[in-house]
Amino acid sequence: MKKFKFNLYSVLCILYSLAVFTACTKQAEPFRSVYHHTPEANWMNDPNGMFYDEANGIWHLYYQHNPEAPVWGPMHWGHSVSKDLIHWEHLPIVLYPDSLGTIFSGSIVIDRNNTAGFGENAIVAIYTQSEYIGQHQSIAYSTDGGMNFIKYDANPVLMGDIADFRDPKVTWDGDHWLMTLACQQEIRFYGSPNLKDWTYLSSFGKDLGAHGGVWECPELMKINDKYVLLVSINPGGPFGGSATQYFVGDWDGKTFKCENGKYENEQMPWLDYGKDNYSTFTFHNSPEGRLVAMGWMSNWQYAEVLPTVAFRSQNTIARDLFLYIDDEGEYRLGSVPSKESLALRGEETRYLPDAGIVELTLDGSQDALITLSNDKGEKVVMNLDVHRRTFSMDRTASGDCSFSLDFAAHTVAPLFVKRDTYKVLLFIDHCSIEAFDAEGAWAMTNLVFPSEPYNHLEVQGGEAKIYNIR
Ligand code: FRU
């Protein structure tokens, strides 16, 4: 029999396995979010195929998942469900890689009229398959409410003709299906009567928008009588790495048009003015006609080296998207915490909890300074600058920033709307701060890794109410 010999490598492996085991079994990791969705173990990126099952009151969230390691790898669709968008139950993986490639991002629709022939109300997933010779779109269907999926036997349904050809978001457009697809640094639109046969309609974005990186995870949504096109870009975000730009315009059934001149690199509007909100999608079939959205709360610059052990990444809280007109008369895409996220707010408290909500009331006639800190001197400093009309967050001294040179950052959002009093909501969890203008004019999402929770809050130029979470 071969004798087992201890060497440094085997000792390190055993120690790593023990750490992973402890973290997995006890969920003991200090940076595991309390009220944000995280994968049970290993790697997660983009949220995929989210939809709401109104008959059972269940929110389904699928996600890019490598079940083998806490870093990106062969992609699967992981699956979690929730009744309240706060508590998530982890379910088995629904889509595994196959001979056509690994399973990249995509969307889900409920096929109410059985256009695809998989049955009335079949849940149909449309996703990218990625292999080294290219990227194609495939479909799979579920007749048990999204728990198990059967892959269509004539996949792929749309062959790629360029290297980056991915992330189909499908919606119903009057009398046919519409696919919005990211193709290098453009968006293409395709139409289909049955989710199986797709016809090219048009392309958008060649000379518009930010072009510092590849375009990914698009979504076209109708809001009132306008259309908004969300386009994630990586790299090329305003503070480095990944971020989500958007365009407001019109859709004539074939082409998307927005006013030229407004959407140029320097003045691009962003869905979120922090570093950590990427690949945001809305839930198909959200109740009350709302646009309930969630994004991946990370950034490709450092997502794989974040200081967690057994798992990596978390999603943002659910937010409702809407359009408003700012002080300059421009359309802006606003985001407010969804009512399901606001329901987290528990009792008011004097002490800053390690996961809680802070409501700031800031006097609009003077600058305000808000500091979250801990006994180790680690701090996050926020500033409302009424002259520059900005809200900023500085995480350069927030805690562990050592894992990536790109992590220390100071992010800035334009206020867009002048107010006498600014109300700002801070959603604080174990490794994140999401700041919102309470009326939704801007949002800012940033990760933080303090060596112990922030337990002190100081506000100059305003007042704060602190709430426990329910
Ligand atoms: C965005 C993305 C998508 C792709 C997926 C792969 O974060 O790069 O474009 O489908 O992640 O995991």
Coordinates of C-alpha atoms and ligand atoms in Angstrom, one line a residue:
M1 CA 0.0 0.0 0.0
K2 CA 1.2 3.5 -0.8
K3 CA 2.2 5.5 2.3
F4 CA 0.6 8.9 2.6
K5 CA 3.3 11.5 3.2
F6 CA 2.6 15.0 4.6
N7 CA 4.2 17.8 2.8
L8 CA 3.4 21.6 2.8
Y9 CA 1.0 21.2 -0.1
S10 CA -1.1 18.5 1.6
V11 CA -1.2 20.4 4.8
L12 CA -2.4 23.5 3.0
C13 CA -5.0 21.5 1.2
I14 CA -6.3 20.0 4.4
L15 CA -6.4 23.5 6.1
Y16 CA -8.2 25.0 3.1
S17 CA -10.8 22.1 3.1
L18 CA -11.4 22.5 6.8
A19 CA -11.9 26.3 6.3
V20 CA -14.3 25.6 3.5
F21 CA -16.1 22.9 5.4
T22 CA -16.5 25.1 8.5
A23 CA -17.7 28.1 6.4
C24 CA -20.1 25.9 4.5
T25 CA -21.6 24.1 7.4
K26 CA -21.9 27.0 9.8
Q27 CA -22.2 29.7 7.2
A28 CA -19.6 31.3 9.6
E29 CA -18.0 33.6 7.1
P30 CA -18.1 37.2 8.5
F31 CA -18.8 38.6 5.0
R32 CA -21.7 36.3 4.2
S33 CA -24.6 38.8 3.7
V34 CA -27.6 38.6 6.0
Y35 CA -30.3 39.8 3.7
H36 CA -28.8 39.7 0.2
H37 CA -28.9 36.6 -2.0
T38 CA -25.7 34.6 -2.0
P39 CA -24.9 31.2 -3.5
E40 CA -24.8 28.4 -0.9
A41 CA -21.3 27.6 -2.0
N42 CA -18.8 28.4 -4.7
W43 CA -19.0 30.9 -7.5
M44 CA -21.9 33.1 -8.7
N45 CA -22.1 35.9 -11.3
D46 CA -25.0 37.4 -13.2
P47 CA -28.6 36.8 -12.1
N48 CA -30.4 34.9 -15.0
G49 CA -33.9 34.1 -16.0
M50 CA -35.6 35.7 -13.1
F51 CA -39.4 35.5 -13.1
Y52 CA -42.4 35.7 -10.7
D53 CA -44.8 32.8 -10.5
E54 CA -48.0 34.6 -9.4
A55 CA -50.0 31.4 -8.9
N56 CA -47.7 30.3 -6.1
G57 CA -46.3 33.7 -5.1
I58 CA -42.7 32.6 -5.8
W59 CA -39.8 34.6 -7.1
H60 CA -37.4 32.5 -9.1
L61 CA -33.8 33.5 -9.4
Y62 CA -31.4 31.6 -11.5
Y63 CA -27.7 32.6 -11.7
Q64 CA -24.4 32.0 -13.4
H65 CA -22.8 29.4 -11.2
N66 CA -19.6 27.3 -11.1
P67 CA -20.5 24.6 -8.6
E68 CA -16.9 23.4 -8.4
A69 CA -14.9 26.4 -7.1
P70 CA -15.4 29.9 -5.7
V71 CA -14.0 31.4 -9.0
W72 CA -15.5 31.6 -12.5
G73 CA -15.3 28.4 -14.4
P74 CA -17.7 26.1 -16.4
M75 CA -21.0 27.9 -16.2
H76 CA -24.3 26.3 -15.0
W77 CA -27.6 27.9 -14.0
G78 CA -28.0 27.7 -10.2
H79 CA -31.5 28.2 -8.8
S80 CA -33.0 29.9 -5.7
V81 CA -36.5 30.7 -4.8
S82 CA -38.1 33.2 -2.4
K83 CA -41.5 34.3 -1.3
D84 CA -40.4 37.8 -0.1
L85 CA -37.1 38.6 -2.1
I86 CA -35.2 38.4 1.2
H87 CA -35.2 34.8 2.4
W88 CA -33.8 32.5 -0.3
E89 CA -34.1 28.7 -0.6
H90 CA -31.4 27.0 -2.6
L91 CA -32.5 24.4 -5.1
P92 CA -30.6 22.1 -7.4
I93 CA -28.9 23.4 -10.5
V94 CA -31.3 23.5 -13.5
L95 CA -29.0 23.7 -16.5
Y96 CA -25.7 21.9 -16.9
P97 CA -23.1 22.3 -19.7
D98 CA -23.5 19.9 -22.7
S99 CA -21.9 19.2 -26.1
L100 CA -22.9 22.7 -27.3
G101 CA -21.1 24.5 -24.6
T102 CA -21.4 25.9 -21.1
I103 CA -24.5 27.8 -20.0
F104 CA -24.1 31.6 -20.1
S105 CA -26.6 34.3 -19.2
G106 CA -30.1 34.5 -20.5
S107 CA -33.7 35.0 -19.6
I108 CA -37.0 33.2 -19.0
V109 CA -40.5 33.8 -20.3
I110 CA -43.9 32.2 -19.5
D111 CA -45.3 31.0 -22.8
R112 CA -48.9 31.6 -22.0
N113 CA -50.2 30.8 -25.5
N114 CA -48.0 27.8 -26.2
T115 CA -46.3 29.5 -29.1
A116 CA -43.3 27.1 -28.8
G117 CA -45.4 24.0 -28.6
F118 CA -44.0 22.9 -25.2
G119 CA -47.4 23.4 -23.6
E120 CA -49.6 26.2 -22.4
N121 CA -47.8 28.3 -19.7
A122 CA -44.5 26.4 -20.2
I123 CA -41.6 28.2 -18.6
V124 CA -39.0 28.7 -21.4
A125 CA -35.4 29.6 -20.8
I126 CA -33.4 31.3 -23.6
Y127 CA -29.7 31.3 -22.8
T128 CA -26.3 31.5 -24.4
Q129 CA -24.1 28.4 -25.0
S130 CA -20.5 29.2 -25.1
E131 CA -17.8 27.0 -26.5
Y132 CA -14.4 27.8 -27.9
I133 CA -15.6 28.1 -31.5
G134 CA -18.3 30.6 -30.6
Q135 CA -21.5 31.5 -28.8
H136 CA -25.0 30.5 -29.8
Q137 CA -28.5 30.8 -28.3
S138 CA -30.4 27.7 -27.0
I139 CA -33.7 27.1 -25.3
A140 CA -35.0 24.7 -22.6
Y141 CA -38.5 24.4 -21.1
S142 CA -40.1 23.5 -17.8
T143 CA -43.6 22.2 -17.3
D144 CA -43.3 22.0 -13.5
G145 CA -43.1 25.7 -12.7
G146 CA -39.4 26.3 -13.3
M147 CA -38.0 23.5 -11.1
N148 CA -36.6 21.2 -13.9
F149 CA -35.8 22.0 -17.5
I150 CA -35.7 19.9 -20.6
K151 CA -33.4 21.1 -23.3
Y152 CA -35.0 21.6 -26.8
D153 CA -33.6 18.8 -29.0
A154 CA -32.9 21.1 -32.0
N155 CA -30.7 23.5 -30.2
P156 CA -29.1 26.0 -30.9
V157 CA -31.9 28.2 -32.1
L158 CA -29.7 31.1 -33.1
M159 CA -26.1 30.5 -34.3
G160 CA -23.5 33.2 -33.6
D161 CA -21.6 34.9 -36.4
I162 CA -19.2 36.8 -34.2
A163 CA -17.1 36.0 -31.1
D164 CA -19.2 37.8 -28.5
F165 CA -22.8 36.9 -29.2
R166 CA -24.7 36.5 -25.9
D167 CA -27.1 37.2 -23.0
P168 CA -30.5 37.0 -24.7
K169 CA -33.3 38.9 -22.9
V170 CA -36.6 38.0 -24.4
T171 CA -39.9 39.9 -24.0
W172 CA -43.3 39.8 -25.7
D173 CA -43.7 42.6 -28.2
G174 CA -47.4 42.9 -29.1
D175 CA -47.7 39.8 -31.4
H176 CA -44.2 38.2 -31.3
W177 CA -41.2 37.6 -29.2
L178 CA -38.3 40.1 -29.2
M179 CA -34.8 39.1 -28.3
T180 CA -32.3 41.8 -27.2
L181 CA -28.7 40.4 -27.6
A182 CA -25.2 41.8 -26.9
C183 CA -22.9 41.5 -29.8
Q184 CA -19.4 42.8 -29.1
Q185 CA -20.0 46.5 -28.7
E186 CA -23.5 46.6 -30.2
I187 CA -27.0 45.4 -29.4
R188 CA -28.9 43.4 -31.9
F189 CA -32.7 42.8 -32.0
Y190 CA -34.3 39.6 -33.3
G191 CA -37.9 38.7 -33.6
S192 CA -39.7 35.3 -33.4
P193 CA -43.2 33.8 -33.5
N194 CA -42.3 30.7 -31.5
L195 CA -39.0 31.2 -29.6
K196 CA -37.4 28.7 -32.1
D197 CA -37.1 30.6 -35.4
W198 CA -35.4 34.0 -35.1
T199 CA -35.2 36.8 -37.6
Y200 CA -32.7 39.7 -37.4
L201 CA -34.4 43.1 -37.0
S202 CA -31.8 45.7 -36.4
S203 CA -28.6 46.8 -34.5
F204 CA -28.0 49.7 -32.1
G205 CA -25.1 51.4 -30.5
K206 CA -22.2 51.6 -32.9
D207 CA -21.6 55.3 -32.4
L208 CA -23.4 55.8 -29.1
G209 CA -22.7 55.1 -25.5
A210 CA -19.5 54.1 -23.6
H211 CA -17.2 51.8 -25.6
G212 CA -14.4 51.1 -23.2
G213 CA -15.2 47.3 -23.2
V214 CA -17.5 44.6 -24.3
W215 CA -21.3 45.1 -24.1
E216 CA -23.2 42.5 -22.1
C217 CA -26.5 41.6 -20.5
P218 CA -28.8 44.1 -22.3
E219 CA -32.5 44.6 -21.6
L220 CA -35.1 46.7 -23.5
M221 CA -38.0 47.8 -21.3
K222 CA -41.1 49.9 -21.9
I223 CA -41.7 52.5 -19.3
N224 CA -44.8 54.7 -19.8
D225 CA -44.5 55.7 -23.5
K226 CA -40.7 55.5 -23.7
Y227 CA -38.3 52.6 -24.0
V228 CA -35.1 52.2 -21.9
L229 CA -32.2 50.0 -23.1
L230 CA -29.9 48.8 -20.3
V231 CA -26.5 47.8 -21.4
S232 CA -23.8 46.4 -19.1
I233 CA -20.2 47.2 -20.1
N234 CA -17.0 45.6 -19.0
P235 CA -14.5 47.3 -18.6
G236 CA -15.5 50.9 -19.3
G237 CA -17.5 51.8 -16.2
P238 CA -17.2 55.3 -14.7
F239 CA -15.0 54.2 -11.8
G240 CA -13.2 51.4 -13.5
G241 CA -14.3 47.8 -14.5
S242 CA -17.9 46.9 -15.0
A243 CA -21.0 49.1 -14.8
T244 CA -24.4 49.5 -16.5
Q245 CA -25.2 52.3 -18.9
Y246 CA -28.7 53.0 -20.2
F247 CA -30.3 54.8 -23.2
V248 CA -33.8 56.3 -23.2
G249 CA -35.5 56.3 -26.6
D250 CA -38.3 54.9 -28.8
W251 CA -39.0 51.5 -30.3
D252 CA -40.9 51.3 -33.5
G253 CA -41.3 47.5 -33.5
K254 CA -38.0 47.0 -35.4
T255 CA -35.5 49.6 -34.4
F256 CA -34.5 51.4 -31.2
K257 CA -33.7 55.1 -31.6
C258 CA -32.5 57.6 -29.0
E259 CA -31.5 61.3 -29.4
N260 CA -27.9 61.5 -30.7
G261 CA -25.5 63.7 -28.8
K262 CA -26.9 62.8 -25.4
Y263 CA -25.3 59.5 -25.2
E264 CA -21.6 60.1 -25.5
N265 CA -18.9 58.6 -23.3
E266 CA -18.4 61.5 -20.9
Q267 CA -22.0 62.2 -20.2
M268 CA -23.4 58.6 -20.3
P269 CA -26.0 58.0 -17.6
W270 CA -25.4 55.0 -15.4
L271 CA -28.0 52.9 -13.7
D272 CA -25.9 53.0 -10.5
Y273 CA -23.0 55.3 -9.5
G274 CA -21.1 52.7 -7.4
K275 CA -18.6 50.1 -8.4
D276 CA -20.6 47.0 -7.6
N277 CA -23.8 46.7 -9.5
Y278 CA -23.5 44.8 -12.8
S279 CA -25.7 42.8 -15.2
T280 CA -29.0 44.1 -13.8
F281 CA -32.1 42.4 -15.1
T282 CA -35.8 42.7 -14.3
F283 CA -38.0 39.8 -13.2
H284 CA -40.3 38.7 -16.0
N285 CA -44.0 38.9 -14.9
S286 CA -43.3 41.1 -11.9
P287 CA -46.6 41.8 -10.0
E288 CA -48.5 45.1 -10.5
G289 CA -46.7 45.8 -13.7
R290 CA -43.6 46.9 -11.7
L291 CA -40.1 46.6 -13.0
V292 CA -38.5 44.7 -10.2
A293 CA -34.7 44.4 -10.8
M294 CA -31.7 42.8 -9.2
G295 CA -28.0 43.1 -10.2
W296 CA -24.9 41.2 -9.5
M297 CA -23.2 43.1 -6.6
S298 CA -19.6 42.8 -7.8
N299 CA -17.2 44.0 -10.4
W300 CA -15.1 41.9 -12.8
Q301 CA -12.0 43.8 -11.7
Y302 CA -11.8 41.9 -8.4
A303 CA -14.9 39.6 -8.2
E304 CA -12.7 36.4 -8.1
V305 CA -10.4 37.6 -5.3
L306 CA -12.9 39.0 -2.8
P307 CA -12.0 37.9 0.8
T308 CA -14.7 35.2 1.2
V309 CA -13.8 31.5 1.4
A310 CA -16.5 29.1 0.5
F311 CA -18.6 31.2 -1.8
R312 CA -18.2 34.3 -3.9
S313 CA -20.6 37.1 -4.7
Q314 CA -24.0 38.4 -3.8
N315 CA -26.9 40.1 -5.5
T316 CA -28.2 43.6 -4.8
I317 CA -31.5 44.1 -3.0
A318 CA -34.5 44.2 -5.2
R319 CA -35.2 47.6 -6.7
D320 CA -38.0 49.1 -8.7
L321 CA -37.0 50.9 -11.8
F322 CA -38.9 53.9 -13.2
L323 CA -38.4 57.0 -15.4
Y324 CA -38.4 60.6 -14.3
I325 CA -37.4 64.0 -15.7
D326 CA -34.5 65.8 -14.0
D327 CA -33.9 69.5 -13.4
E328 CA -32.4 69.8 -16.9
G329 CA -35.5 68.3 -18.5
E330 CA -33.7 65.0 -19.3
Y331 CA -35.2 61.6 -18.9
R332 CA -33.4 59.6 -16.2
L333 CA -33.8 56.0 -15.0
G334 CA -34.5 56.0 -11.3
S335 CA -34.2 53.1 -8.8
V336 CA -35.8 52.8 -5.4
P337 CA -35.6 49.8 -3.0
S338 CA -38.7 47.6 -3.9
K339 CA -41.4 47.5 -1.2
E340 CA -40.2 43.9 -0.5
S341 CA -36.7 45.4 0.4
L342 CA -38.2 48.2 2.4
A343 CA -40.2 45.6 4.4
L344 CA -36.8 44.7 5.9
R345 CA -36.9 47.8 8.1
G346 CA -37.5 46.8 11.7
E347 CA -37.4 48.8 14.9
E348 CA -35.5 52.0 15.4
T349 CA -32.4 51.7 17.4
R350 CA -29.6 53.9 18.8
Y351 CA -26.8 51.5 18.0
L352 CA -25.6 50.8 14.5
P353 CA -26.3 47.0 13.9
D354 CA -23.9 45.0 11.6
A355 CA -26.8 44.7 9.1
G356 CA -29.4 47.5 9.1
I357 CA -30.9 50.4 7.4
V358 CA -30.1 54.1 8.0
E359 CA -32.4 56.9 6.9
L360 CA -30.6 60.2 6.5
T361 CA -32.3 63.6 6.4
L362 CA -29.8 66.1 5.0
D363 CA -30.3 69.9 4.9
G364 CA -30.1 70.9 1.2
S365 CA -28.6 74.3 2.0
Q366 CA -25.2 73.0 3.3
D367 CA -22.8 70.2 2.7
A368 CA -23.2 67.0 4.7
L369 CA -20.6 64.5 5.9
I370 CA -21.6 61.0 6.9
T371 CA -19.1 58.7 8.4
L372 CA -19.5 55.0 9.2
S373 CA -16.6 53.7 11.3
N374 CA -15.4 50.9 13.6
D375 CA -13.1 50.7 16.6
K376 CA -10.2 49.8 14.3
G377 CA -10.4 53.2 12.6
E378 CA -11.8 51.8 9.4
K379 CA -14.3 54.1 7.8
V380 CA -16.6 54.9 4.9
V381 CA -17.0 58.6 4.3
M382 CA -20.0 59.9 2.4
N383 CA -20.4 63.5 1.3
L384 CA -23.4 65.5 0.0
D385 CA -21.9 68.4 -1.9
V386 CA -24.7 70.9 -2.5
H387 CA -22.5 73.2 -4.6
R388 CA -21.2 70.5 -7.0
R389 CA -24.6 68.8 -6.6
T390 CA -23.1 65.4 -5.9
F391 CA -23.3 62.5 -3.4
S392 CA -20.0 60.6 -3.0
M393 CA -18.8 57.6 -1.1
D394 CA -15.1 57.0 -0.2
R395 CA -14.2 53.5 0.7
T396 CA -10.4 53.9 0.4
A397 CA -10.1 53.3 4.2
S398 CA -13.1 51.0 4.6
G399 CA -11.2 47.9 5.7
D400 CA -9.5 45.2 3.6
C401 CA -8.7 46.7 0.2
S402 CA -5.4 44.8 -0.2
F403 CA -6.8 42.0 -2.5
S404 CA -6.9 44.3 -5.5
L405 CA -5.4 47.6 -6.5
D406 CA -8.7 48.4 -8.1
F407 CA -10.8 48.1 -5.0
A408 CA -10.0 51.3 -3.1
A409 CA -12.4 53.8 -4.7
H410 CA -14.3 57.1 -4.3
T411 CA -17.5 57.0 -6.3
V412 CA -19.6 60.1 -7.2
A413 CA -23.2 60.5 -8.3
P414 CA -24.8 63.6 -9.7
L415 CA -27.9 64.6 -7.7
F416 CA -30.0 65.2 -10.8
V417 CA -32.8 66.9 -8.8
K418 CA -32.3 69.8 -6.4
R419 CA -34.3 69.4 -3.2
D420 CA -34.6 71.5 0.0
T421 CA -34.0 68.4 2.1
Y422 CA -32.3 65.3 0.8
K423 CA -33.4 62.0 2.1
V424 CA -30.9 59.2 1.6
L425 CA -31.4 55.5 2.5
L426 CA -28.4 53.3 3.3
F427 CA -28.8 49.5 3.2
I428 CA -25.9 48.1 5.2
D429 CA -25.0 44.4 5.2
H430 CA -21.9 42.5 6.1
C431 CA -20.0 43.5 3.1
S432 CA -22.0 46.1 1.3
I433 CA -23.5 49.6 1.4
E434 CA -26.3 50.5 -1.0
A435 CA -27.1 54.2 -1.0
F436 CA -30.3 55.5 -2.6
D437 CA -31.9 58.9 -3.0
A438 CA -35.1 58.0 -1.2
E439 CA -37.1 59.2 -4.2
G440 CA -34.9 57.2 -6.5
A441 CA -33.0 59.9 -8.4
W442 CA -29.7 58.0 -8.1
A443 CA -28.3 54.9 -6.5
M444 CA -24.8 53.9 -5.4
T445 CA -23.7 50.3 -4.6
N446 CA -20.3 49.6 -3.1
L447 CA -18.8 46.5 -1.4
V448 CA -16.7 47.0 1.8
F449 CA -14.7 44.5 3.9
P450 CA -14.2 45.9 7.4
S451 CA -12.2 43.8 9.8
E452 CA -15.1 44.3 12.3
P453 CA -18.5 45.7 11.6
Y454 CA -18.9 49.5 11.6
N455 CA -20.5 50.4 14.9
H456 CA -20.4 54.1 14.8
L457 CA -22.3 56.7 12.7
E458 CA -21.5 60.4 12.6
V459 CA -23.6 62.8 10.6
Q460 CA -22.7 66.5 10.1
G461 CA -25.3 68.6 8.3
G462 CA -28.3 66.4 9.0
E463 CA -29.9 63.7 11.0
A464 CA -30.0 59.9 11.0
K465 CA -32.5 57.3 12.0
I466 CA -31.1 53.8 12.4
Y467 CA -33.2 50.7 12.0
N468 CA -32.7 47.1 12.8
I469 CA -33.7 44.6 10.1
R470 CA -36.7 42.5 10.7
Ligands
FRU1 C1 -21.4 39.1 -17.7 C2 -21.0 37.9 -18.4 C3 -22.0 37.6 -19.5 C4 -21.9 36.1 -19.7 C5 -21.6 35.6 -18.3 C6 -20.6 34.5 -18.3 O1 -21.0 39.2 -16.4 O2 -19.7 38.0 -18.9 O3 -21.8 38.3 -20.7 O4 -23.0 35.5 -20.3 O5 -21.1 36.7 -17.6 O6 -20.6 34.0 -17.0

